[in-house]
Amino acid sequence: MIAAAQIASPIDVARIRQQFPILSRMVKGKPLVYLDNAATSQKPQVVIDALVDYYTGYNANIHRGIHTLAEEATAAFESTRDTAQRFINAALREEIIFTRGTTEGINLVAYTWGRQNVQAGDEIIISAMEHHSNIVPWQILCEEKGANLKVIPINDDGELLMEEYERLLSNKTKLVSVVHVSNSLGTINPVKQIIDLAHQAGAVVMIDGAQSTVHMNIDVQALDCDFFACSAHKLYGPTGVGVLYGKKHILEAMPVFMGGGEMIKEVTFAKTTYNDLPYKYEAGTPNIADVIAFKAAIDFINEIGKANIAQHEQDVLQYATAQLEQIHGLHIVGKAVEKASVLSFTVDKVHPQDLGILLDNRGIAVRTGHHCTQPLMDRFCIPGTTRASFAVYSTREEVDALVAGLQKAIQLLL
Ligand SMILES: Cc1ncc(COP(=O)(O)O)c(C=O)c1O
């Protein structure tokens, strides 16, 4: 086998792995090899502790209480907002809206900004590599309004055709919504260029940061995006929490989303007035425990440093790419020059699901199928791929286990 030259790892992976209790479990009698990080990452002990601390120490509803527990819970909850603001470099804390995740963030924008600003004949541009959560909300909106959805095509390596994008932009374009890093291909899209071109055409831009936020520095001010959505569970944090960033003046002008407690100032049967940002978009009791634990996840990432994490993941990605390319009949899907640590592939005459089952028998967790990107699979004329995705705790030894597992599985299946 040909090994990619090892880049000296800037992090102590063994020490990091010790912080993830699940990584020491066995699956089917074998040590777990967890390579499904693009679906969700595992959680370090600090995140688990933050959840337990809240429920054992200061469980209370937030914002409205005057007792000690409510004050402590409110302070912890709001402190995550400050941490998230710094994490993506938003200018203001009220630009950080807690959601259930990326899907809810995109839907929030589609149901509020979209319904207010998109009319019949208008156009919304997405790309050929979008996750269903950045396709369906815009389809629903377009159907309702008589607007048109336009799609930026990609080349065979899985890169956006930027000249085609420029051709699609016009004074009909109201919104451009694109994924920062593709969950199926790993492609890192040139979002700064996409945003600047959209703004020149007078369009608003939403970035789906579900996959990018864990791998690269996010600076929403430098990007100048109008909206940015991400999910905590892909960032070593808990499920059921996400952040929607929006520029303050845009969020302020938008109509409300869900109605209920917290999002109001005054309610009478005659009329309701709405709360200021960010609470205007946070109706009802939020996911308090998980928002609090999200701060522990961000602190965990910051302590290691995104640049160090990215360098380590790139080493594992390059090693894995070199190893997998040696397997006869295996084809990597997604060969962009700019790529994050996602490795999708097909194997001649082998169904991805069969591979997934046989790998699981060896304790290796990969994802198989269309990865919620069915139109992208159609573009490559395949039903799905097998996907290995790497995180800060992934190792070259795990890649070796994957390669051995694949070779054995292919032998059995052919
Ligand atoms: C690129 C991309 N966008 C959106 C989502 C949706 O994220 P969530 O399910 O956390 O809302 C995902 C999840 O896999 C994703 O990978």
Coordinates of C-alpha atoms and ligand atoms in Angstrom, one line a residue:
M1 CA 0.0 0.0 0.0
I2 CA 1.1 3.6 -0.7
A3 CA 1.1 5.7 2.4
A4 CA 0.6 9.5 2.2
A5 CA 3.5 11.3 3.8
Q6 CA 2.5 11.8 7.5
I7 CA 2.1 15.4 8.5
A8 CA 3.2 15.8 12.1
S9 CA 0.0 15.9 14.0
P10 CA -0.4 19.2 15.9
I11 CA -2.7 17.4 18.5
D12 CA -2.4 14.6 21.0
V13 CA -5.0 12.3 19.5
A14 CA -4.7 9.6 22.1
R15 CA -5.4 12.1 24.9
I16 CA -8.3 13.5 22.9
R17 CA -9.8 10.1 22.4
Q18 CA -9.7 9.5 26.2
Q19 CA -12.2 12.4 26.5
F20 CA -14.8 10.5 24.4
P21 CA -16.2 7.7 26.5
I22 CA -18.0 6.0 23.6
L23 CA -14.7 5.5 21.7
S24 CA -13.7 2.8 24.1
R25 CA -16.8 0.7 23.6
M26 CA -16.9 -2.6 21.6
V27 CA -19.3 -3.2 18.7
K28 CA -19.9 -6.8 17.6
G29 CA -16.9 -7.8 19.7
K30 CA -14.5 -5.4 18.0
P31 CA -13.3 -1.9 19.1
L32 CA -15.6 0.8 17.7
V33 CA -14.2 2.5 14.6
Y34 CA -16.5 5.5 14.3
L35 CA -16.4 7.0 10.8
D36 CA -19.8 8.6 10.6
N37 CA -18.9 12.0 11.9
A38 CA -20.6 13.9 9.1
A39 CA -23.9 12.5 10.3
T40 CA -23.2 13.3 13.9
S41 CA -20.0 13.6 16.0
Q42 CA -19.4 11.9 19.3
K43 CA -19.5 13.9 22.5
P44 CA -16.6 14.6 24.9
Q45 CA -17.0 14.1 28.6
V46 CA -17.2 17.8 29.2
V47 CA -20.4 18.0 27.1
I48 CA -21.9 15.0 28.9
D49 CA -21.0 16.6 32.3
A50 CA -22.6 19.9 31.3
L51 CA -25.9 18.1 30.7
V52 CA -25.7 16.2 34.0
D53 CA -24.6 19.3 35.9
Y54 CA -27.6 21.2 34.7
Y55 CA -30.1 18.5 35.5
T56 CA -28.6 17.7 38.9
G57 CA -27.7 21.2 39.9
Y58 CA -29.8 24.0 38.5
N59 CA -32.6 22.7 36.3
A60 CA -35.1 25.5 35.9
N61 CA -37.0 27.3 33.2
I62 CA -35.2 30.4 32.0
H63 CA -35.7 34.2 31.7
R64 CA -39.0 34.5 33.6
G65 CA -38.0 33.2 37.1
I66 CA -36.5 35.3 39.9
H67 CA -35.4 32.4 42.0
T68 CA -31.7 31.3 42.2
L69 CA -32.1 28.2 40.0
A70 CA -33.8 30.2 37.2
E71 CA -31.1 32.9 37.4
E72 CA -28.3 30.3 37.2
A73 CA -30.0 28.5 34.3
T74 CA -30.6 31.8 32.5
A75 CA -27.0 32.9 32.9
A76 CA -25.6 29.6 31.6
F77 CA -28.0 29.6 28.6
E78 CA -27.2 33.2 27.7
S79 CA -23.5 32.6 28.1
T80 CA -23.7 30.0 25.3
R81 CA -25.1 32.8 23.1
D82 CA -22.0 34.9 23.8
T83 CA -19.7 32.0 23.1
A84 CA -21.6 31.1 19.8
Q85 CA -21.4 34.8 18.8
R86 CA -17.6 34.8 19.2
F87 CA -17.3 31.3 17.6
I88 CA -18.7 32.6 14.3
N89 CA -17.7 36.2 14.8
A90 CA -21.2 37.7 14.7
A91 CA -21.2 41.4 15.4
L92 CA -24.0 41.3 17.9
R93 CA -25.3 38.7 20.4
E94 CA -28.9 39.3 19.3
E95 CA -27.9 38.0 15.8
I96 CA -27.6 34.5 17.4
I97 CA -30.9 32.6 17.4
F98 CA -31.1 29.2 18.9
T99 CA -32.9 26.7 16.8
R100 CA -33.2 22.9 16.8
G101 CA -30.5 22.7 14.1
T102 CA -29.6 23.7 10.6
T103 CA -32.9 22.3 9.2
E104 CA -34.9 24.6 11.4
G105 CA -32.7 27.6 10.7
I106 CA -33.2 27.3 7.0
N107 CA -36.9 26.7 7.4
L108 CA -37.2 29.7 9.6
V109 CA -35.7 31.9 6.9
A110 CA -37.9 30.3 4.2
Y111 CA -41.1 30.8 6.2
T112 CA -40.4 34.4 7.3
W113 CA -38.0 36.2 5.1
G114 CA -39.0 34.1 2.1
R115 CA -42.7 34.7 2.5
Q116 CA -42.2 38.4 2.9
N117 CA -39.8 38.9 0.1
V118 CA -40.3 36.3 -2.7
Q119 CA -43.0 36.9 -5.3
A120 CA -44.2 35.2 -8.4
G121 CA -41.5 35.1 -11.1
D122 CA -38.7 35.6 -8.6
E123 CA -35.8 33.2 -8.5
I124 CA -34.0 31.4 -5.7
I125 CA -30.6 29.8 -6.5
I126 CA -29.3 26.7 -4.8
S127 CA -26.6 24.2 -5.9
A128 CA -26.6 20.6 -7.2
M129 CA -24.9 19.4 -4.0
E130 CA -27.5 20.6 -1.5
H131 CA -28.8 18.6 1.4
H132 CA -32.5 18.0 1.3
S133 CA -32.9 20.5 4.1
N134 CA -31.6 23.3 1.7
I135 CA -33.8 22.2 -1.2
V136 CA -37.2 21.3 0.2
P137 CA -38.0 24.5 2.1
W138 CA -37.2 26.6 -1.0
Q139 CA -39.3 24.2 -3.2
I140 CA -42.2 24.7 -0.8
L141 CA -41.8 28.4 -0.9
C142 CA -41.4 28.5 -4.7
E143 CA -44.6 26.4 -5.2
E144 CA -46.5 28.7 -2.8
K145 CA -45.3 31.9 -4.5
G146 CA -45.0 30.9 -8.1
A147 CA -41.2 31.5 -7.9
N148 CA -38.5 29.5 -9.6
L149 CA -35.7 27.4 -8.2
K150 CA -32.5 27.5 -10.1
V151 CA -29.6 25.1 -9.6
I152 CA -25.9 25.7 -10.0
P153 CA -24.4 22.7 -11.7
I154 CA -21.2 20.9 -10.8
N155 CA -18.4 19.2 -12.6
D156 CA -17.4 15.5 -12.4
D157 CA -15.1 16.3 -9.4
G158 CA -17.9 17.7 -7.5
E159 CA -17.0 21.4 -7.8
L160 CA -19.5 24.2 -8.6
L161 CA -19.4 25.6 -12.1
M162 CA -18.9 29.2 -11.1
E163 CA -19.4 30.6 -14.7
E164 CA -22.8 28.9 -14.7
Y165 CA -23.6 30.5 -11.4
E166 CA -22.8 33.9 -12.7
R167 CA -25.0 33.2 -15.7
L168 CA -27.9 32.3 -13.4
L169 CA -27.7 35.5 -11.4
S170 CA -30.1 38.2 -12.5
N171 CA -32.3 40.9 -11.2
K172 CA -34.9 38.2 -10.6
T173 CA -32.6 36.5 -8.1
K174 CA -33.9 37.1 -4.6
L175 CA -31.9 34.6 -2.6
V176 CA -28.9 32.4 -3.0
S177 CA -28.7 29.5 -0.5
V178 CA -25.7 27.2 -0.8
V179 CA -23.9 24.6 1.3
H180 CA -20.5 25.6 2.6
V181 CA -19.1 22.1 2.8
S182 CA -20.9 19.2 1.0
N183 CA -21.9 16.4 3.4
S184 CA -21.7 13.9 0.5
L185 CA -18.6 15.0 -1.4
G186 CA -16.6 17.0 1.1
T187 CA -16.3 19.9 -1.4
I188 CA -15.5 23.2 0.2
N189 CA -17.4 25.8 -1.8
P190 CA -16.0 29.3 -2.5
V191 CA -18.7 30.9 -0.5
K192 CA -17.1 34.3 -0.2
Q193 CA -17.1 34.6 -4.0
I194 CA -20.7 33.3 -4.1
I195 CA -21.8 35.8 -1.6
D196 CA -20.1 38.8 -3.2
L197 CA -21.5 37.9 -6.7
A198 CA -25.0 37.5 -5.2
H199 CA -24.8 40.8 -3.4
Q200 CA -23.8 42.5 -6.7
A201 CA -27.0 41.1 -8.2
G202 CA -29.0 42.5 -5.2
A203 CA -29.7 39.0 -3.7
V204 CA -29.6 37.9 -0.1
V205 CA -27.4 34.9 0.8
M206 CA -27.9 32.0 3.2
I207 CA -25.1 29.6 4.0
D208 CA -25.7 26.1 5.1
G209 CA -22.9 25.6 7.6
A210 CA -23.9 22.2 8.9
Q211 CA -20.7 20.6 7.8
S212 CA -18.2 23.5 7.7
T213 CA -18.5 24.9 11.2
V214 CA -16.6 22.0 12.7
H215 CA -13.8 22.0 10.2
M216 CA -12.9 25.6 9.5
N217 CA -12.9 29.0 11.0
I218 CA -16.3 30.8 10.5
D219 CA -16.3 34.5 10.3
V220 CA -19.8 35.7 9.3
Q221 CA -18.7 39.3 9.1
A222 CA -15.8 38.6 6.8
L223 CA -18.0 36.4 4.7
D224 CA -20.7 39.0 4.7
C225 CA -23.4 36.4 4.5
D226 CA -26.9 37.4 5.4
F227 CA -27.9 34.1 7.1
F228 CA -25.8 31.2 8.4
A229 CA -27.1 28.0 9.9
C230 CA -25.4 25.2 11.8
S231 CA -26.1 22.3 14.2
A232 CA -24.4 21.7 17.5
H233 CA -24.5 17.9 17.2
K234 CA -22.0 18.0 14.3
L235 CA -19.7 20.1 16.5
Y236 CA -19.2 17.6 19.4
G237 CA -22.3 19.1 21.0
P238 CA -25.8 17.7 21.8
T239 CA -28.6 17.0 19.4
G240 CA -31.6 19.4 19.2
V241 CA -29.6 22.6 19.2
G242 CA -28.5 24.8 16.4
V243 CA -27.7 28.5 15.6
L244 CA -29.3 30.7 13.0
Y245 CA -27.2 33.8 12.4
G246 CA -28.8 36.7 10.6
K247 CA -27.8 40.3 10.1
K248 CA -29.7 42.4 12.6
H249 CA -31.4 44.7 10.2
I250 CA -32.7 41.8 8.2
L251 CA -33.9 39.8 11.2
E252 CA -35.6 42.9 12.6
A253 CA -37.5 43.5 9.3
M254 CA -38.7 39.9 9.1
P255 CA -42.1 38.7 10.2
V256 CA -42.3 36.4 13.2
F257 CA -42.0 32.6 12.9
M258 CA -43.7 30.6 15.7
G259 CA -46.0 32.3 18.1
G260 CA -46.1 31.6 21.9
G261 CA -44.3 32.5 25.1
E262 CA -41.0 34.4 25.1
M263 CA -41.4 35.9 21.6
I264 CA -44.0 38.4 22.8
K265 CA -43.9 41.8 24.6
E266 CA -47.6 42.3 25.2
V267 CA -50.5 40.0 24.5
T268 CA -54.1 41.1 24.4
F269 CA -57.0 39.5 22.5
A270 CA -57.0 42.5 20.3
K271 CA -53.3 42.6 19.4
T272 CA -49.9 41.2 20.3
T273 CA -46.6 43.0 20.1
Y274 CA -43.4 41.0 19.6
N275 CA -40.2 40.8 21.6
D276 CA -36.8 42.1 20.6
L277 CA -34.1 40.0 18.9
P278 CA -33.2 37.2 19.5
Y279 CA -36.2 36.3 21.6
K280 CA -38.6 37.2 18.8
Y281 CA -37.6 33.9 17.1
E282 CA -37.3 31.8 20.2
A283 CA -40.9 30.9 21.1
G284 CA -41.6 28.5 23.9
T285 CA -39.3 26.9 26.4
P286 CA -36.1 26.2 24.5
N287 CA -33.8 23.2 24.7
I288 CA -32.1 24.6 27.8
A289 CA -29.9 21.7 28.8
D290 CA -28.6 21.2 25.4
V291 CA -27.9 24.8 24.7
I292 CA -25.9 25.0 27.9
A293 CA -23.9 21.9 26.9
F294 CA -23.3 23.4 23.5
K295 CA -21.0 25.9 25.2
A296 CA -18.9 23.1 26.5
A297 CA -18.6 21.7 23.0
I298 CA -17.4 25.1 21.6
D299 CA -15.0 25.5 24.4
F300 CA -13.7 22.0 23.7
I301 CA -13.1 22.9 20.0
N302 CA -11.5 26.3 20.9
E303 CA -9.1 24.7 23.3
I304 CA -7.7 22.4 20.7
G305 CA -7.9 25.1 18.0
K306 CA -9.7 24.8 14.7
A307 CA -6.5 25.1 12.6
N308 CA -5.0 22.2 14.6
I309 CA -8.2 20.1 14.1
A310 CA -8.3 20.8 10.4
Q311 CA -4.6 19.9 10.0
H312 CA -5.1 16.6 11.7
E313 CA -8.2 15.8 9.7
Q314 CA -6.5 16.7 6.5
D315 CA -3.8 14.2 7.3
V316 CA -6.3 11.4 7.9
L317 CA -8.2 12.4 4.8
Q318 CA -5.2 12.3 2.6
Y319 CA -4.0 9.0 4.1
A320 CA -7.5 7.5 3.6
T321 CA -7.7 8.8 0.0
A322 CA -4.4 7.2 -0.9
Q323 CA -5.3 3.9 0.7
L324 CA -8.8 3.6 -0.8
E325 CA -7.5 4.5 -4.2
Q326 CA -5.5 1.3 -4.1
I327 CA -8.6 -0.9 -3.8
H328 CA -9.6 -2.4 -7.2
G329 CA -13.0 -1.3 -8.4
L330 CA -13.4 1.5 -5.8
H331 CA -14.2 4.9 -7.1
I332 CA -14.1 8.0 -4.9
V333 CA -17.0 10.3 -5.5
G334 CA -16.0 13.9 -4.9
K335 CA -12.5 14.9 -5.9
A336 CA -12.6 18.6 -5.4
V337 CA -9.3 20.4 -4.9
E338 CA -10.7 22.1 -1.7
K339 CA -12.1 19.3 0.4
A340 CA -13.0 18.6 4.0
S341 CA -12.7 15.3 5.7
V342 CA -15.5 13.4 4.0
L343 CA -14.7 10.5 1.8
S344 CA -17.5 9.0 -0.3
F345 CA -17.0 6.1 -2.7
T346 CA -18.7 3.4 -4.7
V347 CA -17.4 -0.1 -5.4
D348 CA -18.2 -1.8 -8.8
K349 CA -21.0 -4.4 -8.5
V350 CA -21.3 -3.9 -4.7
H351 CA -24.3 -2.2 -3.1
P352 CA -23.3 0.4 -0.5
Q353 CA -25.7 -1.1 2.1
D354 CA -24.1 -4.5 1.9
L355 CA -20.7 -2.9 2.5
G356 CA -22.1 -1.0 5.4
I357 CA -23.5 -4.1 7.1
L358 CA -20.3 -6.1 6.6
L359 CA -18.2 -3.2 8.0
D360 CA -20.5 -2.9 11.0
N361 CA -19.8 -6.6 11.7
R362 CA -16.2 -5.5 12.2
G363 CA -17.2 -2.6 14.5
I364 CA -16.8 0.0 11.8
A365 CA -19.5 2.7 11.5
V366 CA -19.8 4.3 8.1
R367 CA -22.9 5.8 6.4
T368 CA -24.4 4.4 3.2
G369 CA -27.1 5.7 0.9
H370 CA -28.0 9.0 -0.6
H371 CA -27.0 11.1 2.5
C372 CA -30.1 13.3 2.1
T373 CA -28.7 14.5 -1.3
Q374 CA -30.8 12.5 -3.8
P375 CA -30.4 15.0 -6.7
L376 CA -26.7 14.9 -6.2
M377 CA -26.7 11.1 -6.5
D378 CA -28.8 11.4 -9.6
R379 CA -26.2 13.8 -11.0
F380 CA -23.6 11.0 -10.6
C381 CA -26.1 8.3 -11.8
I382 CA -25.6 6.3 -8.6
P383 CA -28.2 5.2 -6.0
G384 CA -25.8 6.2 -3.2
T385 CA -22.3 5.9 -1.8
T386 CA -20.5 4.5 1.2
R387 CA -19.2 7.5 3.2
A388 CA -16.4 7.6 5.8
S389 CA -16.1 11.0 7.5
F390 CA -13.4 11.9 10.0
A391 CA -13.2 14.0 13.1
V392 CA -10.6 15.3 15.6
Y393 CA -10.3 11.8 17.2
S394 CA -9.9 9.8 13.9
T395 CA -6.7 8.0 13.3
R396 CA -4.7 6.4 10.5
E397 CA -5.1 3.1 12.4
E398 CA -8.9 3.5 12.0
V399 CA -8.3 4.0 8.3
D400 CA -6.3 0.8 8.1
A401 CA -9.2 -1.0 9.8
L402 CA -11.6 0.5 7.2
V403 CA -9.3 -0.6 4.3
A404 CA -9.0 -4.2 5.7
G405 CA -12.7 -4.3 6.3
L406 CA -13.5 -3.1 2.8
Q407 CA -11.1 -5.6 1.2
K408 CA -12.7 -8.5 3.2
A409 CA -16.2 -7.3 2.4
I410 CA -15.5 -7.0 -1.3
Q411 CA -14.0 -10.4 -1.4
L412 CA -17.1 -11.9 0.3
L413 CA -19.6 -10.0 -2.0
L414 CA -18.0 -10.6 -5.4
Ligands
LIG1 C1 -25.0 19.9 4.6 C2 -26.1 19.7 5.6 N1 -27.1 20.5 5.6 C3 -28.1 20.4 6.5 C4 -28.1 19.3 7.4 C5 -29.2 19.2 8.3 O1 -28.8 19.3 9.6 P1 -29.7 18.9 10.9 O2 -30.2 17.5 10.6 O3 -28.8 18.9 12.0 O4 -30.8 19.9 10.9 C6 -27.1 18.4 7.3 C7 -27.1 17.2 8.2 O5 -26.6 16.1 7.8 C8 -26.0 18.5 6.4 O6 -25.0 17.7 6.3

